Amino acid sequence: MASCSETFEVQDVGNLVYLIIMLHGVGTLMPWNMFITIAPDYYTNYKMKTFDENGTAHATEYSANFLNYLAIASQIPNLLLNFINIFVTVKGDLTKRISLSLLIVGSMIIFTMSFVYVDTWSWMGTFFVITLISIVILNGANGIYQNSIFGLASDFPFKFTNAVIIGNNLCGTFVTVVNIITTLVSRNTANAAFAYFGISLFTLALCFTSFFLLKKQVIFFMHNFLSSNWINAMCYRGFTSTTQNEQCKLELPKMHRKIADRPPVTTWMRSNRQGWPQMINVYLVFFVSLCIFPGIMVDVRDELVGQHYSFILPERFFVPITCFLLFNVFAFIGSMLASRYQYPGPDKLWMAVYPRLLFIPFFAFCNFRPLTRKWPVLFPNTWLYVFMGIIMSISSGYLSGLGMMYTPRVVEASKSRIASMMAGFFLIFGIVSGLAFTIAVSAFIEH
């Protein structure tokens, strides 16, 4: 009689579970992408400005610094909650934690939408504070959501972890396309903001409801419910006899207790010792990418000082296409390639990651901030800028996918979930560090 220790191969029928996890990759970045896309028009140039009787807009102290406050209020809570989430003991199923964080994020988006058509100009200071508080709550919950999704994906074969990265990049592409379309068809700021937040809310609703479908899948039970990769046993009532199933029911609680009783700090330390090279790889990939995109690329121009715009694209679409669309599309392509090709291996991945640091000085010495820079432009050719942008973006998607897939594979199987969640933390840490380092690069170029 076969025992519960036998291994069964279970197929992801129609790639349904893979697609659901990819959907959550989209969901984890949808609120942030929507906020940073709509913030310049909706908050900086609309809600945070005053208008005289002629309809002329005037900057305020809130509009001048809103984007900086937005970045701080978004990324710091995200980073902190990602970090805390690593040390909170995870016993088996992560879906309750994910579902609760999704409800909080969705509630904050509804709260934000409720102010779109409200006259907030007479109480701008209060609205400014309320907005930042809601952004802090939203991104704190989103940090738990994102980190838990990586933990959930790590229970499955390694390609599922890359599905989250693919979803992240697909989200950026989708939001950029929406931005270009709304630029073409509408100039009403309030309507555009309501549409942006509505799309974000709809996406999160899909993510929330998808769990009801996800938990019904055999492969989900096999990999997530047991959540014990260190045990090769995979028991499921559809694959065993009644007697065998009863045996499994007796053994499963013991399996879970062995995992749950392990101190999270001890597990963290062991995972860190085994997986730190891959975590550094993940950190550096996102540090370089987010230092350059969008902070540097958004301020690169085609025309040098004293010259006229001459690039092939209409001028108003130069930044949306050569910055946002270019990065997101090619990062998406790179993450798709990582699903099919895994080269170099875990031990040599650093050889492709570390040289990417050279991208930072290259883009800084393109035609970046031509009106205020003090250093000469060494790479004025726009086509060279576009080509290197493609290389940087593809390598970002490809190497980040490899790093996230390799991390749970290089540690002991019992620590794959915590290792994947730690990699998720280093992903966010890389983003925050990259965004902050952009300020240093800008200061260097302008002084």
PDB file of C-alpha atoms in Angstrom, residues 115-393:
ATOM      1  CA  PHE A 115     -12.871  63.005  -3.436  1.00  0.00           C
ATOM      2  CA  VAL A 116     -12.462  63.196  -7.221  1.00  0.00           C
ATOM      3  CA  TYR A 117     -15.544  65.355  -7.842  1.00  0.00           C
ATOM      4  CA  VAL A 118     -15.518  67.101  -4.446  1.00  0.00           C
ATOM      5  CA  ASP A 119     -14.445  70.751  -4.116  1.00  0.00           C
ATOM      6  CA  THR A 120     -11.357  70.385  -1.914  1.00  0.00           C
ATOM      7  CA  TRP A 121      -9.693  73.720  -2.733  1.00  0.00           C
ATOM      8  CA  SER A 122     -11.192  75.520   0.284  1.00  0.00           C
ATOM      9  CA  TRP A 123      -9.654  72.954   2.668  1.00  0.00           C
ATOM     10  CA  MET A 124      -6.543  72.026   0.677  1.00  0.00           C
ATOM     11  CA  GLY A 125      -4.292  71.515   3.706  1.00  0.00           C
ATOM     12  CA  THR A 126      -6.675  69.009   5.274  1.00  0.00           C
ATOM     13  CA  PHE A 127      -7.127  67.233   1.945  1.00  0.00           C
ATOM     14  CA  PHE A 128      -3.347  67.048   1.567  1.00  0.00           C
ATOM     15  CA  VAL A 129      -2.969  65.359   4.973  1.00  0.00           C
ATOM     16  CA  ILE A 130      -5.904  62.995   4.390  1.00  0.00           C
ATOM     17  CA  THR A 131      -4.482  61.990   1.021  1.00  0.00           C
ATOM     18  CA  LEU A 132      -1.051  61.181   2.451  1.00  0.00           C
ATOM     19  CA  ILE A 133      -2.555  59.172   5.331  1.00  0.00           C
ATOM     20  CA  SER A 134      -4.643  57.121   2.891  1.00  0.00           C
ATOM     21  CA  ILE A 135      -1.552  56.531   0.730  1.00  0.00           C
ATOM     22  CA  VAL A 136       0.399  55.330   3.792  1.00  0.00           C
ATOM     23  CA  ILE A 137      -2.373  52.876   4.748  1.00  0.00           C
ATOM     24  CA  LEU A 138      -2.818  51.704   1.163  1.00  0.00           C
ATOM     25  CA  ASN A 139       0.867  51.027   0.582  1.00  0.00           C
ATOM     26  CA  GLY A 140       1.396  49.445   3.984  1.00  0.00           C
ATOM     27  CA  ALA A 141      -1.328  46.916   3.194  1.00  0.00           C
ATOM     28  CA  ASN A 142       0.029  46.563  -0.324  1.00  0.00           C
ATOM     29  CA  GLY A 143       3.461  45.734   1.114  1.00  0.00           C
ATOM     30  CA  ILE A 144       1.974  42.774   2.993  1.00  0.00           C
ATOM     31  CA  TYR A 145       0.047  41.769  -0.127  1.00  0.00           C
ATOM     32  CA  GLN A 146       3.085  41.877  -2.403  1.00  0.00           C
ATOM     33  CA  ASN A 147       5.382  40.081   0.023  1.00  0.00           C
ATOM     34  CA  SER A 148       2.791  37.372   0.683  1.00  0.00           C
ATOM     35  CA  ILE A 149       2.243  36.813  -3.033  1.00  0.00           C
ATOM     36  CA  PHE A 150       5.937  36.003  -3.430  1.00  0.00           C
ATOM     37  CA  GLY A 151       5.655  33.632  -0.472  1.00  0.00           C
ATOM     38  CA  LEU A 152       2.595  31.999  -2.027  1.00  0.00           C
ATOM     39  CA  ALA A 153       4.275  31.619  -5.412  1.00  0.00           C
ATOM     40  CA  SER A 154       7.354  30.008  -3.852  1.00  0.00           C
ATOM     41  CA  ASP A 155       5.283  26.974  -2.828  1.00  0.00           C
ATOM     42  CA  PHE A 156       4.846  26.154  -6.513  1.00  0.00           C
ATOM     43  CA  PRO A 157       7.439  25.244  -9.174  1.00  0.00           C
ATOM     44  CA  PHE A 158       9.911  28.099  -9.683  1.00  0.00           C
ATOM     45  CA  LYS A 159       8.283  29.415 -12.887  1.00  0.00           C
ATOM     46  CA  PHE A 160       5.336  30.617 -10.779  1.00  0.00           C
ATOM     47  CA  THR A 161       7.579  33.094  -8.954  1.00  0.00           C
ATOM     48  CA  ASN A 162       8.499  34.607 -12.303  1.00  0.00           C
ATOM     49  CA  ALA A 163       4.775  34.881 -13.070  1.00  0.00           C
ATOM     50  CA  VAL A 164       4.620  37.602 -10.393  1.00  0.00           C
ATOM     51  CA  ILE A 165       7.440  39.536 -12.100  1.00  0.00           C
ATOM     52  CA  ILE A 166       5.729  39.116 -15.479  1.00  0.00           C
ATOM     53  CA  GLY A 167       2.532  40.494 -13.943  1.00  0.00           C
ATOM     54  CA  ASN A 168       4.449  43.458 -12.481  1.00  0.00           C
ATOM     55  CA  ASN A 169       5.821  44.402 -15.891  1.00  0.00           C
ATOM     56  CA  LEU A 170       2.514  43.729 -17.637  1.00  0.00           C
ATOM     57  CA  CYS A 171       0.882  46.141 -15.190  1.00  0.00           C
ATOM     58  CA  GLY A 172       3.304  48.916 -16.118  1.00  0.00           C
ATOM     59  CA  THR A 173       2.691  48.326 -19.817  1.00  0.00           C
ATOM     60  CA  PHE A 174      -1.076  48.384 -19.351  1.00  0.00           C
ATOM     61  CA  VAL A 175      -1.048  51.605 -17.318  1.00  0.00           C
ATOM     62  CA  THR A 176       1.214  53.304 -19.862  1.00  0.00           C
ATOM     63  CA  VAL A 177      -1.106  52.364 -22.725  1.00  0.00           C
ATOM     64  CA  VAL A 178      -4.089  53.679 -20.733  1.00  0.00           C
ATOM     65  CA  ASN A 179      -2.176  56.920 -20.150  1.00  0.00           C
ATOM     66  CA  ILE A 180      -1.445  57.372 -23.865  1.00  0.00           C
ATOM     67  CA  ILE A 181      -5.069  56.637 -24.811  1.00  0.00           C
ATOM     68  CA  THR A 182      -6.499  59.064 -22.251  1.00  0.00           C
ATOM     69  CA  THR A 183      -4.049  61.723 -23.451  1.00  0.00           C
ATOM     70  CA  LEU A 184      -5.471  61.292 -26.946  1.00  0.00           C
ATOM     71  CA  VAL A 185      -9.199  61.164 -26.133  1.00  0.00           C
ATOM     72  CA  SER A 186      -9.722  63.296 -23.018  1.00  0.00           C
ATOM     73  CA  ARG A 187      -8.338  66.385 -21.337  1.00  0.00           C
ATOM     74  CA  ASN A 188     -10.713  66.314 -18.347  1.00  0.00           C
ATOM     75  CA  THR A 189      -8.478  65.700 -15.345  1.00  0.00           C
ATOM     76  CA  ALA A 190     -11.218  64.607 -12.936  1.00  0.00           C
ATOM     77  CA  ASN A 191     -12.702  62.088 -15.374  1.00  0.00           C
ATOM     78  CA  ALA A 192      -9.259  60.679 -16.163  1.00  0.00           C
ATOM     79  CA  ALA A 193      -8.461  60.280 -12.447  1.00  0.00           C
ATOM     80  CA  PHE A 194     -11.772  58.558 -11.756  1.00  0.00           C
ATOM     81  CA  ALA A 195     -11.161  56.177 -14.665  1.00  0.00           C
ATOM     82  CA  TYR A 196      -7.619  55.409 -13.480  1.00  0.00           C
ATOM     83  CA  PHE A 197      -8.686  54.635  -9.911  1.00  0.00           C
ATOM     84  CA  GLY A 198     -11.718  52.688 -11.174  1.00  0.00           C
ATOM     85  CA  ILE A 199      -9.517  50.452 -13.328  1.00  0.00           C
ATOM     86  CA  SER A 200      -7.240  49.856 -10.344  1.00  0.00           C
ATOM     87  CA  LEU A 201     -10.207  48.922  -8.150  1.00  0.00           C
ATOM     88  CA  PHE A 202     -11.604  46.566 -10.800  1.00  0.00           C
ATOM     89  CA  THR A 203      -8.231  44.816 -11.093  1.00  0.00           C
ATOM     90  CA  LEU A 204      -8.004  44.316  -7.333  1.00  0.00           C
ATOM     91  CA  ALA A 205     -11.566  42.961  -7.296  1.00  0.00           C
ATOM     92  CA  LEU A 206     -10.506  40.386  -9.888  1.00  0.00           C
ATOM     93  CA  CYS A 207      -7.499  39.476  -7.727  1.00  0.00           C
ATOM     94  CA  PHE A 208      -9.713  39.050  -4.664  1.00  0.00           C
ATOM     95  CA  THR A 209     -12.316  36.861  -6.351  1.00  0.00           C
ATOM     96  CA  SER A 210      -9.651  34.794  -8.107  1.00  0.00           C
ATOM     97  CA  PHE A 211      -8.740  33.203  -4.768  1.00  0.00           C
ATOM     98  CA  PHE A 212     -12.068  31.404  -4.655  1.00  0.00           C
ATOM     99  CA  LEU A 213     -11.119  29.775  -7.940  1.00  0.00           C
ATOM    100  CA  LEU A 214      -7.482  29.272  -6.986  1.00  0.00           C
ATOM    101  CA  LYS A 215      -8.225  27.306  -3.815  1.00  0.00           C
ATOM    102  CA  LYS A 216     -10.344  24.815  -5.760  1.00  0.00           C
ATOM    103  CA  GLN A 217      -7.430  23.750  -7.931  1.00  0.00           C
ATOM    104  CA  VAL A 218      -5.713  20.430  -7.212  1.00  0.00           C
ATOM    105  CA  ILE A 219      -2.265  21.914  -7.795  1.00  0.00           C
ATOM    106  CA  PHE A 220      -2.985  24.636  -5.219  1.00  0.00           C
ATOM    107  CA  PHE A 221      -3.806  22.005  -2.594  1.00  0.00           C
ATOM    108  CA  MET A 222      -0.731  20.014  -3.462  1.00  0.00           C
ATOM    109  CA  HIS A 223       1.731  22.887  -3.230  1.00  0.00           C
ATOM    110  CA  ASN A 224       0.194  25.546  -1.001  1.00  0.00           C
ATOM    111  CA  PHE A 225      -2.011  23.729   1.500  1.00  0.00           C
ATOM    112  CA  LEU A 226       0.752  21.321   2.397  1.00  0.00           C
ATOM    113  CA  SER A 227       3.302  24.154   2.069  1.00  0.00           C
ATOM    114  CA  SER A 228       6.065  21.767   3.068  1.00  0.00           C
ATOM    115  CA  ASN A 229       8.476  21.512   0.193  1.00  0.00           C
ATOM    116  CA  TRP A 230      10.978  19.809   2.497  1.00  0.00           C
ATOM    117  CA  ILE A 231       8.536  16.857   2.587  1.00  0.00           C
ATOM    118  CA  ASN A 232       8.223  15.057  -0.730  1.00  0.00           C
ATOM    119  CA  ALA A 233       4.864  13.687   0.352  1.00  0.00           C
ATOM    120  CA  MET A 234       1.914  15.060  -1.595  1.00  0.00           C
ATOM    121  CA  CYS A 235      -1.439  13.559  -0.612  1.00  0.00           C
ATOM    122  CA  TYR A 236      -4.755  14.419  -2.157  1.00  0.00           C
ATOM    123  CA  ARG A 237      -8.049  12.569  -1.908  1.00  0.00           C
ATOM    124  CA  GLY A 238      -8.370  12.355  -5.680  1.00  0.00           C
ATOM    125  CA  PHE A 239      -5.135  10.340  -5.910  1.00  0.00           C
ATOM    126  CA  THR A 240      -5.384   7.984  -2.922  1.00  0.00           C
ATOM    127  CA  SER A 241      -7.756   5.370  -1.648  1.00  0.00           C
ATOM    128  CA  THR A 242     -10.042   6.061   1.306  1.00  0.00           C
ATOM    129  CA  THR A 243      -7.658   4.254   3.654  1.00  0.00           C
ATOM    130  CA  GLN A 244      -4.657   6.163   2.333  1.00  0.00           C
ATOM    131  CA  ASN A 245      -6.546   9.434   2.595  1.00  0.00           C
ATOM    132  CA  GLU A 246      -7.318   8.816   6.264  1.00  0.00           C
ATOM    133  CA  GLN A 247      -3.628   8.118   6.814  1.00  0.00           C
ATOM    134  CA  CYS A 248      -2.747  11.432   5.154  1.00  0.00           C
ATOM    135  CA  LYS A 249      -5.232  13.293   7.322  1.00  0.00           C
ATOM    136  CA  LEU A 250      -3.407  11.994  10.382  1.00  0.00           C
ATOM    137  CA  GLU A 251       0.028  12.884   9.030  1.00  0.00           C
ATOM    138  CA  LEU A 252      -0.699  16.373   7.682  1.00  0.00           C
ATOM    139  CA  PRO A 253      -1.186  18.107  11.067  1.00  0.00           C
ATOM    140  CA  LYS A 254       2.151  16.677  12.214  1.00  0.00           C
ATOM    141  CA  MET A 255       3.820  18.044   9.084  1.00  0.00           C
ATOM    142  CA  HIS A 256       2.371  21.497   9.688  1.00  0.00           C
ATOM    143  CA  ARG A 257       3.379  21.534  13.357  1.00  0.00           C
ATOM    144  CA  LYS A 258       6.980  20.774  12.426  1.00  0.00           C
ATOM    145  CA  ILE A 259       7.001  23.829  10.175  1.00  0.00           C
ATOM    146  CA  ALA A 260       4.980  26.147  12.423  1.00  0.00           C
ATOM    147  CA  ASP A 261       7.025  25.378  15.538  1.00  0.00           C
ATOM    148  CA  ARG A 262      10.237  26.625  13.974  1.00  0.00           C
ATOM    149  CA  PRO A 263      11.188  30.102  15.296  1.00  0.00           C
ATOM    150  CA  PRO A 264      10.802  32.608  12.429  1.00  0.00           C
ATOM    151  CA  VAL A 265      14.026  34.454  13.357  1.00  0.00           C
ATOM    152  CA  THR A 266      16.030  31.217  13.224  1.00  0.00           C
ATOM    153  CA  THR A 267      14.485  30.348   9.880  1.00  0.00           C
ATOM    154  CA  TRP A 268      15.228  33.867   8.642  1.00  0.00           C
ATOM    155  CA  MET A 269      18.891  33.630   9.640  1.00  0.00           C
ATOM    156  CA  ARG A 270      19.353  30.277   7.943  1.00  0.00           C
ATOM    157  CA  SER A 271      17.577  31.453   4.808  1.00  0.00           C
ATOM    158  CA  ASN A 272      19.701  34.601   4.759  1.00  0.00           C
ATOM    159  CA  ARG A 273      22.960  32.646   4.982  1.00  0.00           C
ATOM    160  CA  GLN A 274      21.974  30.364   2.120  1.00  0.00           C
ATOM    161  CA  GLY A 275      20.205  32.822  -0.159  1.00  0.00           C
ATOM    162  CA  TRP A 276      21.966  36.172   0.335  1.00  0.00           C
ATOM    163  CA  PRO A 277      23.842  36.151  -3.033  1.00  0.00           C
ATOM    164  CA  GLN A 278      20.544  35.901  -4.914  1.00  0.00           C
ATOM    165  CA  MET A 279      18.916  38.509  -2.671  1.00  0.00           C
ATOM    166  CA  ILE A 280      21.766  40.909  -3.448  1.00  0.00           C
ATOM    167  CA  ASN A 281      21.234  40.172  -7.148  1.00  0.00           C
ATOM    168  CA  VAL A 282      17.529  41.003  -6.824  1.00  0.00           C
ATOM    169  CA  TYR A 283      18.358  44.188  -4.902  1.00  0.00           C
ATOM    170  CA  LEU A 284      20.901  45.423  -7.458  1.00  0.00           C
ATOM    171  CA  VAL A 285      18.674  44.716 -10.467  1.00  0.00           C
ATOM    172  CA  PHE A 286      15.877  46.853  -9.038  1.00  0.00           C
ATOM    173  CA  PHE A 287      18.246  49.467  -7.618  1.00  0.00           C
ATOM    174  CA  VAL A 288      19.719  50.146 -11.069  1.00  0.00           C
ATOM    175  CA  SER A 289      16.384  49.942 -12.899  1.00  0.00           C
ATOM    176  CA  LEU A 290      14.515  52.263 -10.532  1.00  0.00           C
ATOM    177  CA  CYS A 291      17.388  54.727 -10.359  1.00  0.00           C
ATOM    178  CA  ILE A 292      17.136  55.130 -14.137  1.00  0.00           C
ATOM    179  CA  PHE A 293      13.399  54.582 -14.615  1.00  0.00           C
ATOM    180  CA  PRO A 294      11.498  56.775 -14.330  1.00  0.00           C
ATOM    181  CA  GLY A 295      13.624  59.392 -12.536  1.00  0.00           C
ATOM    182  CA  ILE A 296      16.351  59.864 -15.153  1.00  0.00           C
ATOM    183  CA  MET A 297      14.585  58.692 -18.326  1.00  0.00           C
ATOM    184  CA  VAL A 298      11.623  61.003 -17.769  1.00  0.00           C
ATOM    185  CA  ASP A 299      13.952  64.034 -18.012  1.00  0.00           C
ATOM    186  CA  VAL A 300      15.959  62.939 -21.067  1.00  0.00           C
ATOM    187  CA  ARG A 301      15.226  65.129 -24.093  1.00  0.00           C
ATOM    188  CA  ASP A 302      15.846  64.812 -27.821  1.00  0.00           C
ATOM    189  CA  GLU A 303      16.892  68.401 -28.463  1.00  0.00           C
ATOM    190  CA  LEU A 304      20.122  69.834 -27.106  1.00  0.00           C
ATOM    191  CA  VAL A 305      20.201  73.375 -25.722  1.00  0.00           C
ATOM    192  CA  GLY A 306      19.615  75.834 -28.565  1.00  0.00           C
ATOM    193  CA  GLN A 307      18.334  73.163 -30.965  1.00  0.00           C
ATOM    194  CA  HIS A 308      14.862  72.100 -32.088  1.00  0.00           C
ATOM    195  CA  TYR A 309      13.043  68.825 -31.499  1.00  0.00           C
ATOM    196  CA  SER A 310      13.620  66.481 -34.456  1.00  0.00           C
ATOM    197  CA  PHE A 311      12.840  62.928 -33.301  1.00  0.00           C
ATOM    198  CA  ILE A 312      10.477  60.680 -35.259  1.00  0.00           C
ATOM    199  CA  LEU A 313       7.745  60.716 -32.572  1.00  0.00           C
ATOM    200  CA  PRO A 314       5.374  63.637 -31.888  1.00  0.00           C
ATOM    201  CA  GLU A 315       6.961  65.680 -29.124  1.00  0.00           C
ATOM    202  CA  ARG A 316       4.149  65.211 -26.606  1.00  0.00           C
ATOM    203  CA  PHE A 317       4.569  61.425 -26.873  1.00  0.00           C
ATOM    204  CA  PHE A 318       8.367  61.407 -26.611  1.00  0.00           C
ATOM    205  CA  VAL A 319       8.483  60.776 -22.846  1.00  0.00           C
ATOM    206  CA  PRO A 320       5.406  58.475 -22.629  1.00  0.00           C
ATOM    207  CA  ILE A 321       6.834  56.224 -25.359  1.00  0.00           C
ATOM    208  CA  THR A 322      10.645  56.399 -24.953  1.00  0.00           C
ATOM    209  CA  CYS A 323      10.439  56.265 -21.160  1.00  0.00           C
ATOM    210  CA  PHE A 324       7.310  54.556 -19.823  1.00  0.00           C
ATOM    211  CA  LEU A 325       6.181  52.377 -22.733  1.00  0.00           C
ATOM    212  CA  LEU A 326       9.714  51.379 -23.724  1.00  0.00           C
ATOM    213  CA  PHE A 327      10.730  50.282 -20.235  1.00  0.00           C
ATOM    214  CA  ASN A 328       7.540  48.423 -19.383  1.00  0.00           C
ATOM    215  CA  VAL A 329       7.196  46.598 -22.713  1.00  0.00           C
ATOM    216  CA  PHE A 330      10.793  45.403 -22.854  1.00  0.00           C
ATOM    217  CA  ALA A 331      10.941  44.546 -19.144  1.00  0.00           C
ATOM    218  CA  PHE A 332       7.841  42.427 -19.783  1.00  0.00           C
ATOM    219  CA  ILE A 333       9.598  40.728 -22.715  1.00  0.00           C
ATOM    220  CA  GLY A 334      12.647  40.107 -20.521  1.00  0.00           C
ATOM    221  CA  SER A 335      10.586  38.481 -17.777  1.00  0.00           C
ATOM    222  CA  MET A 336       8.862  36.279 -20.375  1.00  0.00           C
ATOM    223  CA  LEU A 337      12.276  35.158 -21.659  1.00  0.00           C
ATOM    224  CA  ALA A 338      13.249  34.208 -18.104  1.00  0.00           C
ATOM    225  CA  SER A 339      10.403  31.691 -18.076  1.00  0.00           C
ATOM    226  CA  ARG A 340      11.938  29.846 -21.028  1.00  0.00           C
ATOM    227  CA  TYR A 341      15.672  30.342 -20.588  1.00  0.00           C
ATOM    228  CA  GLN A 342      17.545  30.233 -17.279  1.00  0.00           C
ATOM    229  CA  TYR A 343      21.080  31.358 -18.054  1.00  0.00           C
ATOM    230  CA  PRO A 344      23.402  32.103 -16.327  1.00  0.00           C
ATOM    231  CA  GLY A 345      22.829  29.785 -13.384  1.00  0.00           C
ATOM    232  CA  PRO A 346      22.522  30.862  -9.741  1.00  0.00           C
ATOM    233  CA  ASP A 347      26.274  30.784  -9.110  1.00  0.00           C
ATOM    234  CA  LYS A 348      27.096  33.058 -12.065  1.00  0.00           C
ATOM    235  CA  LEU A 349      24.095  35.374 -12.147  1.00  0.00           C
ATOM    236  CA  TRP A 350      26.106  38.125 -10.439  1.00  0.00           C
ATOM    237  CA  MET A 351      28.328  38.346 -13.538  1.00  0.00           C
ATOM    238  CA  ALA A 352      25.347  39.723 -15.481  1.00  0.00           C
ATOM    239  CA  VAL A 353      23.897  41.780 -12.612  1.00  0.00           C
ATOM    240  CA  TYR A 354      26.890  43.791 -11.379  1.00  0.00           C
ATOM    241  CA  PRO A 355      27.883  45.301 -14.777  1.00  0.00           C
ATOM    242  CA  ARG A 356      24.389  46.873 -14.974  1.00  0.00           C
ATOM    243  CA  LEU A 357      25.634  49.489 -12.504  1.00  0.00           C
ATOM    244  CA  LEU A 358      27.343  51.112 -15.512  1.00  0.00           C
ATOM    245  CA  PHE A 359      23.910  51.966 -16.906  1.00  0.00           C
ATOM    246  CA  ILE A 360      23.578  54.713 -14.273  1.00  0.00           C
ATOM    247  CA  PRO A 361      26.459  56.928 -15.490  1.00  0.00           C
ATOM    248  CA  PHE A 362      25.535  56.218 -19.118  1.00  0.00           C
ATOM    249  CA  PHE A 363      21.983  57.536 -18.787  1.00  0.00           C
ATOM    250  CA  ALA A 364      23.136  60.417 -16.574  1.00  0.00           C
ATOM    251  CA  PHE A 365      25.447  61.547 -19.397  1.00  0.00           C
ATOM    252  CA  CYS A 366      22.735  61.300 -22.045  1.00  0.00           C
ATOM    253  CA  ASN A 367      20.776  64.501 -22.737  1.00  0.00           C
ATOM    254  CA  PHE A 368      19.379  64.427 -19.188  1.00  0.00           C
ATOM    255  CA  ARG A 369      18.049  67.764 -17.890  1.00  0.00           C
ATOM    256  CA  PRO A 370      19.781  69.764 -20.643  1.00  0.00           C
ATOM    257  CA  LEU A 371      18.688  73.155 -19.300  1.00  0.00           C
ATOM    258  CA  THR A 372      20.041  72.747 -15.767  1.00  0.00           C
ATOM    259  CA  ARG A 373      22.954  70.296 -16.052  1.00  0.00           C
ATOM    260  CA  LYS A 374      26.529  71.485 -15.439  1.00  0.00           C
ATOM    261  CA  TRP A 375      28.302  68.450 -16.860  1.00  0.00           C
ATOM    262  CA  PRO A 376      28.647  67.967 -20.634  1.00  0.00           C
ATOM    263  CA  VAL A 377      26.364  65.613 -22.561  1.00  0.00           C
ATOM    264  CA  LEU A 378      28.557  62.701 -23.668  1.00  0.00           C
ATOM    265  CA  PHE A 379      25.834  60.696 -25.448  1.00  0.00           C
ATOM    266  CA  PRO A 380      23.581  63.152 -27.316  1.00  0.00           C
ATOM    267  CA  ASN A 381      22.230  60.674 -29.903  1.00  0.00           C
ATOM    268  CA  THR A 382      18.578  59.875 -29.146  1.00  0.00           C
ATOM    269  CA  TRP A 383      18.645  56.562 -31.018  1.00  0.00           C
ATOM    270  CA  LEU A 384      21.576  55.409 -28.862  1.00  0.00           C
ATOM    271  CA  TYR A 385      19.560  56.393 -25.790  1.00  0.00           C
ATOM    272  CA  VAL A 386      16.574  54.369 -27.035  1.00  0.00           C
ATOM    273  CA  PHE A 387      18.739  51.343 -27.877  1.00  0.00           C
ATOM    274  CA  MET A 388      20.418  51.337 -24.464  1.00  0.00           C
ATOM    275  CA  GLY A 389      17.017  51.838 -22.860  1.00  0.00           C
ATOM    276  CA  ILE A 390      15.845  48.642 -24.566  1.00  0.00           C
ATOM    277  CA  ILE A 391      18.917  46.716 -23.338  1.00  0.00           C
ATOM    278  CA  MET A 392      18.500  48.049 -19.803  1.00  0.00           C
ATOM    279  CA  SER A 393      14.783  47.192 -19.762  1.00  0.00           C
TER     280      SER A 393
END
